[in-house]
Coordinates of C-alpha atoms in Angstrom, one line a residue:
M777 CA 10.4 5.8 -17.7
T778 CA 10.2 3.4 -20.2
E779 CA 8.0 4.9 -23.1
Q780 CA 5.7 2.0 -24.4
V781 CA 4.6 2.1 -28.2
T782 CA 1.0 2.1 -29.2
T783 CA 0.4 -1.3 -30.5
P784 CA -2.9 -2.4 -32.1
V785 CA -5.0 -4.0 -30.0
A786 CA -7.5 -7.5 -31.2
E787 CA -10.9 -7.2 -32.4
P788 CA -13.5 -6.7 -29.5
T789 CA -15.4 -9.4 -28.5
G790 CA -18.5 -9.3 -29.0
S791 CA -21.1 -6.9 -30.0
T792 CA -22.2 -4.9 -27.3
P793 CA -19.7 -2.9 -25.1
L794 CA -19.8 -3.1 -21.3
D795 CA -20.7 -0.8 -19.0
A796 CA -16.8 -1.3 -17.2
V797 CA -14.1 -3.2 -16.9
V798 CA -12.1 -3.4 -13.7
V799 CA -8.5 -4.2 -13.7
G800 CA -7.3 -5.7 -10.6
A801 CA -9.5 -8.1 -8.0
G802 CA -7.5 -6.7 -4.7
F803 CA -10.2 -4.4 -2.2
A804 CA -10.7 -2.1 -4.9
G805 CA -11.4 -3.8 -7.7
I806 CA -13.6 -6.7 -5.2
Y807 CA -15.8 -3.3 -4.1
S808 CA -15.9 -2.1 -7.8
L809 CA -17.7 -5.0 -9.0
Y810 CA -20.1 -5.1 -6.1
R811 CA -20.8 -1.0 -6.4
L812 CA -21.4 -0.8 -10.0
R813 CA -22.9 -4.0 -10.7
K814 CA -25.3 -3.0 -8.1
D815 CA -26.1 0.4 -9.2
G816 CA -26.8 -2.3 -12.5
L817 CA -23.7 -1.4 -14.8
S818 CA -22.8 -4.6 -16.6
V819 CA -19.2 -5.0 -14.9
R820 CA -16.4 -7.1 -15.6
V821 CA -13.0 -7.7 -13.6
F822 CA -9.6 -8.9 -15.2
E823 CA -7.3 -10.5 -12.4
A824 CA -3.8 -11.5 -13.1
A825 CA -3.5 -14.2 -10.3
A826 CA -5.4 -17.3 -9.9
G827 CA -7.5 -15.8 -7.3
V828 CA -8.5 -12.7 -5.9
G829 CA -6.9 -10.9 -3.1
G830 CA -4.6 -8.6 -4.6
V831 CA -1.2 -7.8 -2.3
W832 CA -2.6 -10.6 0.0
Y833 CA -2.8 -13.3 -2.5
W834 CA 0.8 -12.8 -3.4
N835 CA 2.5 -12.0 -0.2
R836 CA 2.3 -15.3 1.5
Y837 CA 5.7 -14.7 3.4
P838 CA 6.7 -16.1 7.3
G839 CA 4.9 -13.3 9.3
A840 CA 2.8 -11.3 7.0
R841 CA 0.1 -9.4 8.8
C842 CA -1.5 -6.1 8.2
D843 CA -0.3 -2.9 10.0
V844 CA -3.9 -1.9 10.4
E845 CA -6.3 -3.3 13.5
S846 CA -8.2 -5.8 11.2
V847 CA -11.5 -4.8 12.8
D848 CA -11.0 -1.1 10.6
Y849 CA -9.2 -3.0 7.9
S850 CA -12.3 -4.3 6.6
Y851 CA -15.6 -3.6 4.3
S852 CA -18.0 -1.2 5.8
F853 CA -20.4 -1.5 3.3
D854 CA -23.0 -3.9 4.5
E855 CA -23.8 -4.4 8.2
D856 CA -24.5 -7.6 8.0
L857 CA -20.9 -8.4 7.0
Q858 CA -19.7 -6.3 9.6
Q859 CA -21.3 -8.3 12.4
E860 CA -20.9 -11.9 10.9
W861 CA -17.3 -11.6 10.4
N862 CA -14.9 -12.4 13.4
W863 CA -11.3 -11.8 13.6
K864 CA -9.0 -13.8 15.1
E865 CA -6.3 -11.0 16.2
K866 CA -6.1 -7.6 16.9
Y867 CA -3.4 -7.4 13.4
A868 CA -4.7 -10.3 10.6
T869 CA -2.2 -11.9 9.4
Q870 CA -2.4 -12.5 5.3
P871 CA -4.4 -16.4 5.4
E872 CA -6.9 -14.6 7.3
I873 CA -7.3 -11.4 5.0
L874 CA -7.4 -13.6 2.3
A875 CA -9.9 -15.8 3.7
Y876 CA -11.9 -12.7 4.1
M877 CA -11.5 -11.4 0.6
E878 CA -12.7 -14.4 -0.4
H879 CA -15.7 -14.9 1.7
V880 CA -17.1 -11.4 0.6
V881 CA -16.2 -12.6 -3.0
E882 CA -18.6 -15.8 -2.0
R883 CA -21.2 -14.0 -0.4
F884 CA -22.0 -11.3 -2.8
D885 CA -21.8 -14.0 -5.6
L886 CA -19.0 -11.8 -7.3
A887 CA -17.0 -14.6 -9.1
K888 CA -18.8 -15.2 -12.0
D889 CA -17.8 -11.7 -12.9
I890 CA -13.9 -11.7 -12.2
T891 CA -12.0 -13.5 -14.9
L892 CA -9.1 -14.9 -13.4
N893 CA -5.2 -16.0 -14.3
T894 CA -6.1 -13.2 -17.5
R895 CA -3.5 -10.2 -17.3
V896 CA -5.0 -6.8 -18.9
T897 CA -2.0 -6.1 -21.3
D898 CA -3.5 -2.7 -23.7
I899 CA -6.1 -0.6 -22.5
V900 CA -6.4 2.2 -26.2
F901 CA -9.2 4.6 -26.4
D902 CA -11.1 5.1 -29.3
E903 CA -11.7 8.4 -30.0
D904 CA -14.4 7.7 -32.6
A905 CA -16.7 5.2 -31.1
Q906 CA -15.3 7.1 -27.6
L907 CA -15.4 3.7 -25.8
W908 CA -11.9 1.7 -24.4
A909 CA -10.6 -1.5 -25.7
V910 CA -9.1 -3.7 -23.5
T911 CA -7.2 -6.7 -24.4
T912 CA -5.8 -9.3 -22.3
D913 CA -2.4 -11.8 -22.5
T914 CA -5.1 -14.1 -23.5
G915 CA -6.1 -12.9 -26.5
E916 CA -9.5 -11.4 -25.8
S917 CA -10.7 -8.2 -25.8
V918 CA -13.7 -6.3 -24.8
R919 CA -15.0 -2.5 -25.1
A920 CA -16.5 -0.9 -22.2
R921 CA -17.3 3.2 -21.5
F922 CA -15.5 3.3 -18.3
V923 CA -12.4 1.8 -17.0
V924 CA -11.4 1.2 -13.0
L925 CA -7.7 0.7 -12.4
G926 CA -7.9 -1.3 -8.9
L927 CA -4.1 -2.2 -9.5
G928 CA -3.2 -1.8 -5.8
P929 CA -0.2 0.6 -5.4
L930 CA 1.8 -2.0 -3.8
S931 CA 1.7 -4.9 -6.2
N932 CA 4.6 -4.7 -8.6
S933 CA 7.8 -6.5 -6.8
N934 CA 11.3 -4.7 -7.0
I935 CA 13.8 -7.2 -8.0
P936 CA 17.4 -5.1 -7.4
N937 CA 20.0 -4.8 -10.2
I938 CA 22.8 -6.7 -8.5
P939 CA 25.3 -8.2 -10.4
G940 CA 25.2 -11.8 -10.5
I941 CA 21.6 -11.9 -8.7
H942 CA 20.5 -14.6 -11.4
D943 CA 23.3 -16.6 -10.7
F944 CA 22.2 -17.8 -7.4
A945 CA 22.2 -21.4 -7.4
G946 CA 19.6 -22.0 -4.3
P947 CA 16.0 -21.0 -4.0
M948 CA 15.0 -17.1 -4.3
L949 CA 12.5 -15.8 -3.1
H950 CA 10.8 -12.5 -3.6
T951 CA 8.6 -11.5 -0.3
G952 CA 6.1 -9.9 -2.9
Q953 CA 5.7 -13.0 -5.0
W954 CA 5.9 -15.8 -2.1
P955 CA 5.1 -19.9 -3.0
H956 CA 1.8 -21.3 -2.1
E957 CA 3.8 -23.6 -0.1
P958 CA 4.8 -23.7 2.8
V959 CA 9.0 -23.2 2.7
D960 CA 11.0 -24.3 5.4
F961 CA 14.4 -23.1 6.2
T962 CA 15.3 -25.6 8.6
G963 CA 19.3 -26.6 9.0
Q964 CA 19.6 -23.2 6.1
R965 CA 21.8 -20.5 5.9
V966 CA 19.5 -17.8 5.0
G967 CA 20.1 -14.3 3.7
V968 CA 18.0 -11.8 3.9
I969 CA 18.4 -8.5 1.8
G970 CA 15.9 -5.5 3.1
T971 CA 14.7 -4.5 6.1
G972 CA 11.3 -2.7 5.5
S973 CA 8.2 -3.9 6.6
S974 CA 8.1 -7.4 5.0
G975 CA 11.9 -7.9 6.0
I976 CA 11.0 -6.7 9.2
Q977 CA 8.3 -9.1 9.5
S978 CA 10.0 -12.2 8.0
I979 CA 13.2 -11.9 9.5
P980 CA 12.1 -12.8 13.5
E981 CA 10.2 -15.8 11.6
I982 CA 12.9 -17.2 9.6
A983 CA 15.5 -16.8 12.2
K984 CA 13.4 -19.8 14.0
Q985 CA 14.3 -22.2 11.4
A986 CA 17.5 -21.2 9.7
A987 CA 20.6 -22.5 11.2
K988 CA 22.3 -19.0 10.5
L989 CA 20.1 -16.0 9.2
T990 CA 22.1 -12.7 7.7
V991 CA 20.2 -9.7 7.3
F992 CA 21.6 -7.6 4.7
Q993 CA 21.0 -4.0 6.1
R994 CA 21.3 -0.8 4.1
T995 CA 18.9 1.6 5.6
P996 CA 17.5 0.9 9.5
N997 CA 14.1 1.4 9.7
F998 CA 11.7 2.5 12.7
S999 CA 9.6 -0.3 14.2
V1000 CA 7.1 -0.3 16.8
P1001 CA 5.8 -3.6 18.6
A1002 CA 2.4 -4.6 17.0
G1003 CA 1.2 -5.4 20.7
N1004 CA -0.8 -8.4 18.7
R1005 CA -2.6 -10.5 20.4
P1006 CA -6.0 -12.9 20.3
L1007 CA -9.5 -10.9 20.3
T1008 CA -11.7 -12.5 22.9
D1009 CA -15.5 -13.0 21.7
E1010 CA -16.0 -9.8 24.6
D1011 CA -13.6 -7.8 22.3
R1012 CA -15.5 -8.4 19.2
A1013 CA -19.1 -8.0 20.4
A1014 CA -17.7 -4.5 22.3
Q1015 CA -16.3 -3.9 18.6
K1016 CA -19.9 -4.6 16.8
A1017 CA -21.6 -2.4 19.0
D1018 CA -19.5 0.0 18.3
Y1019 CA -19.1 0.0 14.5
A1020 CA -20.8 2.9 14.0
E1021 CA -18.9 5.2 15.6
R1022 CA -15.4 3.4 14.9
R1023 CA -16.5 4.0 11.2
R1024 CA -17.6 7.3 11.4
L1025 CA -14.2 8.4 13.3
S1026 CA -12.1 6.4 10.6
R1027 CA -13.5 8.9 7.6
L1028 CA -12.8 12.2 9.9
S1029 CA -9.0 10.8 10.3
G1030 CA -6.0 11.6 8.8
G1031 CA -5.2 7.8 8.8
G1032 CA -8.8 6.1 8.1
S1033 CA -8.9 4.6 11.6
P1034 CA -10.4 5.6 14.6
H1035 CA -7.8 7.4 16.3
E1036 CA -7.1 10.9 17.6
T1037 CA -3.7 12.7 18.2
H1038 CA -3.4 14.3 21.8
L1039 CA -5.0 17.9 21.6
K1040 CA -1.6 19.8 22.1
S1041 CA 1.7 19.9 20.7
A1042 CA 4.3 17.4 21.7
L1043 CA 6.4 20.8 22.9
E1044 CA 3.6 22.7 25.2
V1045 CA 3.2 20.0 27.3
S1046 CA 5.0 18.7 30.1
D1047 CA 7.9 15.7 29.9
E1048 CA 5.7 13.7 32.2
E1049 CA 2.8 14.0 30.3
R1050 CA 4.6 13.6 27.1
R1051 CA 6.1 10.5 27.7
A1052 CA 3.1 9.0 29.2
V1053 CA 1.0 9.7 25.9
Y1054 CA 4.0 8.0 24.1
E1055 CA 3.7 4.9 25.8
E1056 CA 0.1 4.7 25.1
W1057 CA 0.5 4.9 21.5
W1058 CA 3.5 2.5 21.7
R1059 CA 1.2 -0.1 23.2
K1060 CA -1.3 0.7 20.5
G1061 CA 1.3 -0.5 18.0
G1062 CA 3.1 0.1 14.9
V1063 CA 2.1 3.1 12.8
L1064 CA -0.5 4.5 14.7
F1065 CA 2.8 5.4 16.9
S1066 CA 3.0 8.3 14.6
K1067 CA -0.1 9.8 15.3
A1068 CA 0.8 10.3 18.7
F1069 CA 0.8 14.6 18.4
P1070 CA -0.5 16.7 15.7
D1071 CA 3.0 18.0 14.4
Q1072 CA 5.1 15.2 14.8
F1073 CA 5.0 15.6 10.7
T1074 CA 5.2 19.1 10.9
S1075 CA 7.9 20.3 13.2
I1076 CA 11.5 18.6 13.4
E1077 CA 11.4 19.6 17.1
A1078 CA 8.4 17.6 18.1
N1079 CA 9.3 14.3 15.7
D1080 CA 12.8 14.2 17.8
T1081 CA 10.8 13.5 21.1
A1082 CA 9.1 10.5 19.2
R1083 CA 12.4 9.2 18.0
D1084 CA 14.4 9.9 21.4
F1085 CA 11.5 7.8 22.7
W1086 CA 11.7 5.1 20.1
V1087 CA 15.5 5.3 20.9
E1088 CA 15.1 4.5 24.2
K1089 CA 13.1 1.9 23.7
V1090 CA 15.1 -0.3 21.3
R1091 CA 18.2 0.4 22.8
A1092 CA 16.7 -1.8 25.3
K1093 CA 15.6 -4.4 23.4
V1094 CA 19.2 -5.1 21.3
D1095 CA 21.9 -6.8 23.9
D1096 CA 24.9 -5.6 21.6
P1097 CA 25.1 -1.8 21.7
K1098 CA 26.5 -1.8 18.7
I1099 CA 24.3 -3.5 17.1
A1100 CA 21.4 -1.6 18.9
E1101 CA 23.0 1.3 16.9
L1102 CA 23.4 0.1 13.0
L1103 CA 19.6 -0.5 14.0
I1104 CA 18.8 3.2 14.8
P1105 CA 17.9 5.1 11.5
T1106 CA 19.5 8.3 11.1
S1107 CA 18.6 9.6 7.8
H1108 CA 15.2 10.6 8.1
P1109 CA 12.3 11.7 10.8
I1110 CA 11.0 9.4 12.4
G1111 CA 7.4 8.4 10.6
T1112 CA 8.7 9.7 7.2
K1113 CA 9.0 6.5 5.8
R1114 CA 6.2 4.2 7.0
I1115 CA 6.7 2.9 10.4
C1116 CA 6.6 -0.8 10.7
T1117 CA 4.7 -3.1 12.7
D1118 CA 6.8 -5.8 13.8
S1119 CA 6.9 -8.8 16.6
G1120 CA 10.3 -9.2 18.7
Y1121 CA 12.1 -7.7 15.1
F1122 CA 14.7 -6.1 17.3
E1123 CA 15.0 -9.3 19.9
T1124 CA 15.9 -11.1 17.2
F1125 CA 19.3 -9.9 16.6
N1126 CA 20.4 -11.6 20.4
R1127 CA 20.1 -14.7 18.7
D1128 CA 23.2 -16.3 18.1
N1129 CA 22.3 -17.5 14.9
V1130 CA 21.4 -13.9 12.9
E1131 CA 24.2 -11.2 11.6
L1132 CA 23.6 -8.2 10.6
V1133 CA 25.7 -7.0 7.7
N1134 CA 25.9 -2.9 7.1
L1135 CA 25.5 -2.7 3.5
R1136 CA 26.6 1.4 4.1
E1137 CA 30.1 0.3 5.6
S1138 CA 30.5 -2.7 2.8
P1139 CA 27.7 -2.9 0.1
I1140 CA 27.0 -5.8 -1.8
E1141 CA 29.1 -5.9 -4.5
R1142 CA 28.2 -8.8 -6.5
I1143 CA 26.0 -12.4 -5.6
D1144 CA 27.5 -15.7 -7.3
A1145 CA 26.1 -19.4 -7.3
T1146 CA 26.9 -19.9 -3.8
G1147 CA 26.2 -16.7 -1.7
V1148 CA 26.9 -12.7 -1.5
V1149 CA 29.8 -10.9 -1.5
T1150 CA 30.6 -7.7 0.4
A1151 CA 32.9 -4.7 -0.4
D1152 CA 34.7 -5.9 2.9
G1153 CA 35.9 -8.6 1.0
R1154 CA 33.5 -11.4 2.7
H1155 CA 31.8 -14.0 0.9
H1156 CA 28.2 -14.8 3.0
D1157 CA 28.1 -18.4 2.6
L1158 CA 24.1 -19.2 1.7
D1159 CA 21.7 -21.8 0.8
A1160 CA 18.6 -19.7 0.0
L1161 CA 18.3 -16.0 -0.6
V1162 CA 15.0 -13.8 0.6
L1163 CA 14.7 -10.5 -1.3
A1164 CA 12.8 -7.9 0.6
T1165 CA 13.1 -5.4 -1.4
G1166 CA 9.8 -3.9 -1.6
Y1167 CA 7.9 -2.7 -4.8
D1168 CA 8.0 -0.5 -7.6
A1169 CA 5.5 1.5 -5.8
M1170 CA 2.4 3.9 -6.5
T1171 CA 3.0 3.9 -10.4
G1172 CA 4.6 0.6 -10.8
S1173 CA 1.9 -2.0 -12.1
V1174 CA 0.4 0.4 -13.8
K1175 CA 3.3 1.6 -15.8
K1176 CA 3.6 -2.3 -17.2
I1177 CA -0.2 -1.9 -18.8
N1178 CA 0.0 0.0 -22.6
I1179 CA -2.9 2.4 -21.8
V1180 CA -3.2 5.0 -24.4
G1181 CA -5.6 8.0 -24.1
R1182 CA -6.6 10.9 -27.2
G1183 CA -4.3 11.4 -29.5
G1184 CA -2.4 8.2 -28.9
K1185 CA -0.7 9.4 -26.4
T1186 CA 0.3 6.9 -23.7
L1187 CA -0.3 7.2 -19.8
N1188 CA 3.6 6.3 -19.6
E1189 CA 4.6 9.8 -21.9
E1190 CA 2.2 11.5 -19.5
W1191 CA 3.8 10.4 -16.5
S1192 CA 7.0 10.9 -17.5
G1193 CA 8.0 13.5 -15.6
G1194 CA 6.1 12.3 -12.6
A1195 CA 2.3 11.1 -11.7
R1196 CA -0.6 14.0 -12.7
T1197 CA -3.8 13.7 -11.6
Y1198 CA -6.4 15.9 -11.0
L1199 CA -7.8 14.2 -7.0
G1200 CA -5.9 11.2 -7.4
L1201 CA -8.9 9.8 -9.5
G1202 CA -8.6 11.7 -12.9
I1203 CA -6.3 12.1 -15.7
E1204 CA -6.3 14.6 -18.3
G1205 CA -6.7 12.8 -21.9
F1206 CA -7.9 9.6 -20.2
P1207 CA -11.9 10.2 -20.4
N1208 CA -13.6 7.7 -18.4
L1209 CA -10.9 6.2 -17.1
F1210 CA -10.3 6.3 -13.1
N1211 CA -7.1 5.3 -10.9
L1212 CA -7.8 3.7 -7.3
T1213 CA -5.9 4.9 -4.6
G1214 CA -2.8 5.9 -6.2
P1215 CA -0.9 8.8 -6.8
G1216 CA -2.5 12.3 -5.9
S1217 CA -4.6 10.3 -3.0
P1218 CA -3.8 9.3 0.3
S1219 CA -3.6 5.8 -1.0
V1220 CA -1.1 4.2 1.5
L1221 CA -1.1 6.6 4.0
A1222 CA -4.8 5.7 4.9
N1223 CA -6.6 2.6 5.5
M1224 CA -6.8 1.1 1.8
V1225 CA -10.1 -0.9 2.8
L1226 CA -11.8 2.3 3.6
H1227 CA -10.0 4.0 1.2
S1228 CA -11.0 2.1 -1.7
E1229 CA -14.7 2.1 -0.8
L1230 CA -14.3 6.1 -0.6
H1231 CA -12.8 6.0 -4.0
V1232 CA -15.7 4.1 -5.6
D1233 CA -17.9 5.2 -4.2
W1234 CA -17.3 8.5 -5.7
V1235 CA -16.8 7.3 -9.3
A1236 CA -20.1 4.8 -9.1
T1237 CA -21.8 8.5 -8.1
A1238 CA -20.2 10.3 -11.3
I1239 CA -21.3 7.4 -13.6
A1240 CA -24.5 8.3 -12.5
D1241 CA -24.3 11.9 -12.7
L1242 CA -22.5 11.6 -15.9
A1243 CA -26.2 9.9 -17.0
D1244 CA -27.9 12.2 -15.9
R1245 CA -26.2 15.4 -17.2
G1246 CA -26.7 13.8 -20.6
A1247 CA -23.0 13.3 -21.3
V1248 CA -21.1 10.2 -21.8
L1249 CA -17.3 11.5 -21.0
M1250 CA -16.1 13.2 -18.2
E1251 CA -12.4 13.9 -18.3
P1252 CA -10.2 16.6 -15.9
T1253 CA -8.9 19.8 -17.6
H1254 CA -5.3 20.9 -17.9
D1255 CA -5.8 23.7 -15.3
A1256 CA -7.7 21.2 -12.5
V1257 CA -4.1 18.8 -13.1
E1258 CA -2.2 21.9 -12.9
G1259 CA -3.7 22.8 -9.7
W1260 CA -4.0 19.4 -7.6
V1261 CA -0.5 18.7 -8.5
E1262 CA 0.6 22.1 -7.0
E1263 CA -1.8 21.7 -4.0
C1264 CA -0.4 17.9 -3.3
R1265 CA 3.1 19.7 -3.8
K1266 CA 2.5 22.1 -1.4
R1267 CA 1.4 19.7 1.3
A1268 CA 4.2 17.7 1.0
E1269 CA 6.9 20.4 1.5
G1270 CA 5.3 21.8 4.1
S1271 CA 5.5 18.6 6.0
L1272 CA 8.5 16.5 7.1
M1273 CA 7.8 13.7 4.7
V1274 CA 9.9 14.8 1.6
K1275 CA 13.1 14.5 4.2
A1276 CA 13.0 11.0 3.5
D1277 CA 14.5 9.2 0.7
S1278 CA 11.3 6.9 0.6
W1279 CA 9.8 5.0 -2.1
Y1280 CA 6.5 7.7 -1.4
L1281 CA 8.9 9.9 -3.9
G1282 CA 10.0 6.7 -5.8
A1283 CA 13.7 7.2 -4.7
N1284 CA 14.0 3.2 -4.4
I1285 CA 13.9 2.7 -7.9
P1286 CA 16.6 4.1 -10.1
G1287 CA 15.7 6.7 -12.7
R1288 CA 12.4 7.4 -11.4
P1289 CA 11.2 11.3 -11.3
R1290 CA 11.3 12.3 -7.6
V1291 CA 7.6 13.4 -6.8
F1292 CA 6.2 12.9 -3.2
M1293 CA 2.9 10.9 -4.6
P1294 CA 0.6 10.9 -1.9
F1295 CA -1.7 13.1 -0.4
V1296 CA -0.6 14.2 2.7
G1297 CA -3.3 16.4 4.0
G1298 CA -5.0 13.3 5.6
F1299 CA -8.0 11.1 4.6
G1300 CA -10.5 13.3 6.1
V1301 CA -9.6 16.4 5.0
Y1302 CA -9.2 14.3 1.2
G1303 CA -12.7 12.7 1.7
E1304 CA -14.1 16.2 2.4
I1305 CA -12.5 17.8 -0.9
I1306 CA -13.4 15.0 -3.2
N1307 CA -16.9 15.1 -2.0
K1308 CA -17.4 18.6 -2.5
V1309 CA -15.9 18.7 -6.2
A1310 CA -18.7 16.2 -6.7
A1311 CA -21.3 18.2 -4.9
D1312 CA -20.7 21.1 -6.7
G1313 CA -21.2 19.5 -9.9
Y1314 CA -17.3 18.4 -11.0
P1315 CA -15.4 21.7 -11.4
G1316 CA -12.0 21.1 -12.8
F1317 CA -13.8 18.0 -15.5
A1318 CA -14.8 18.6 -18.7
F1319 CA -17.9 16.7 -20.1
S1320 CA -18.6 15.6 -23.8
E1321 CA -22.2 14.5 -25.0

């Protein structure tokens, strides 16, 4: 991890410190502003983009769609909001999600406290004043008692270090930094590097336009059809009538949506019952398939039954058996990398204009002005190149900011051996700074909207409790951090999740410490843990008056 140098910050603007600065205007940042302002605090939000939305502002690639059902991937904090918003489809598209977030900002008059087109560069703790100085790339500096990082775990695009990548003469687009204007690939020879979620969603759409589409695949991924469909008025009425129970079940669940696994192990039921359960969860679609049986992530034998069912389904979709075999993952158990959610992905390889290049056999040697050269000597002629190469996940966006805590120690130094938190919220040596939905929390293993609400509500309660006890600072103790890191490690190693070279481990970024970052114990269990810490008076935190 690159070490950042502590740099002086600009003189703070204005004499009155803010109560809180929030960095990022995605789901977590928007709700932070709403909740903290509602509690009577003065709050500023800084957002690097020209609009709100976080990852949904940037991810405009063809086919971009959430893999959590729209009715669940939405705020629960306001009943009127739940009842008035009408989702169009089972799985919402990027434009609809962004429109929803813009609606929330307008409905609750939040825009006046959000500063757009402004990237936070430095967050430095002043030990004498017991305040944070927050400086932006526009030269503004403000002071605040609290800093809330709502940067998102998937917001720092990963550009692969391929020789000659910047020599390509045609359009080169990253799925995480897609243009706002429509991109027309009609009649073009297009290459897509990467077959993770964004690749799997965009490839079927690009194939419909391109004269030829070449898919460069290093690691095949498990993906399950979304089973997407338009929602009817009857669907929406039933969902809204049942919202309270739906949210209750979601908060108790492993992943933040109201779906419960089968009561028995995959190995305890008959072949017929097992197949019927898998068929049911296949119809539910996408990532939910990983939740059919309770032992899919703890028993390789149980996991293999899910994998066998999946392989049978995929072989039936692909006409060429040799291509089908290339599309079947063999390097990791099913679900240990997030199961993707697709709309016709595997069927796309039945098209005459689509070619699959196996980078395991013939890696990319270089990119030149007119295409991609692979190790077998082939030159793949391209007019446009799409990088579906994912993100420097979980810590990448935090790493880009110069965050300096007690004693001049930077957060990059603190996390040089891997991210270390207490409860996924607090960081030793960084008082009154809270990181939302990142390492040490369920993070991307859960519904990020409800996860954001859980974290923000906890932080807001902690701030109020801090005032009640007459203290001004709270930060985790060393022992609490050590204990939580060990708790997260033990839970991860007790599962199959560590069997995959996934971005959960940072394996997609050369040089990153290999530490499994999310808490794998489940969203409901995690909520019970952090809420008990609050109810018990915050053991594991030290307070300063």
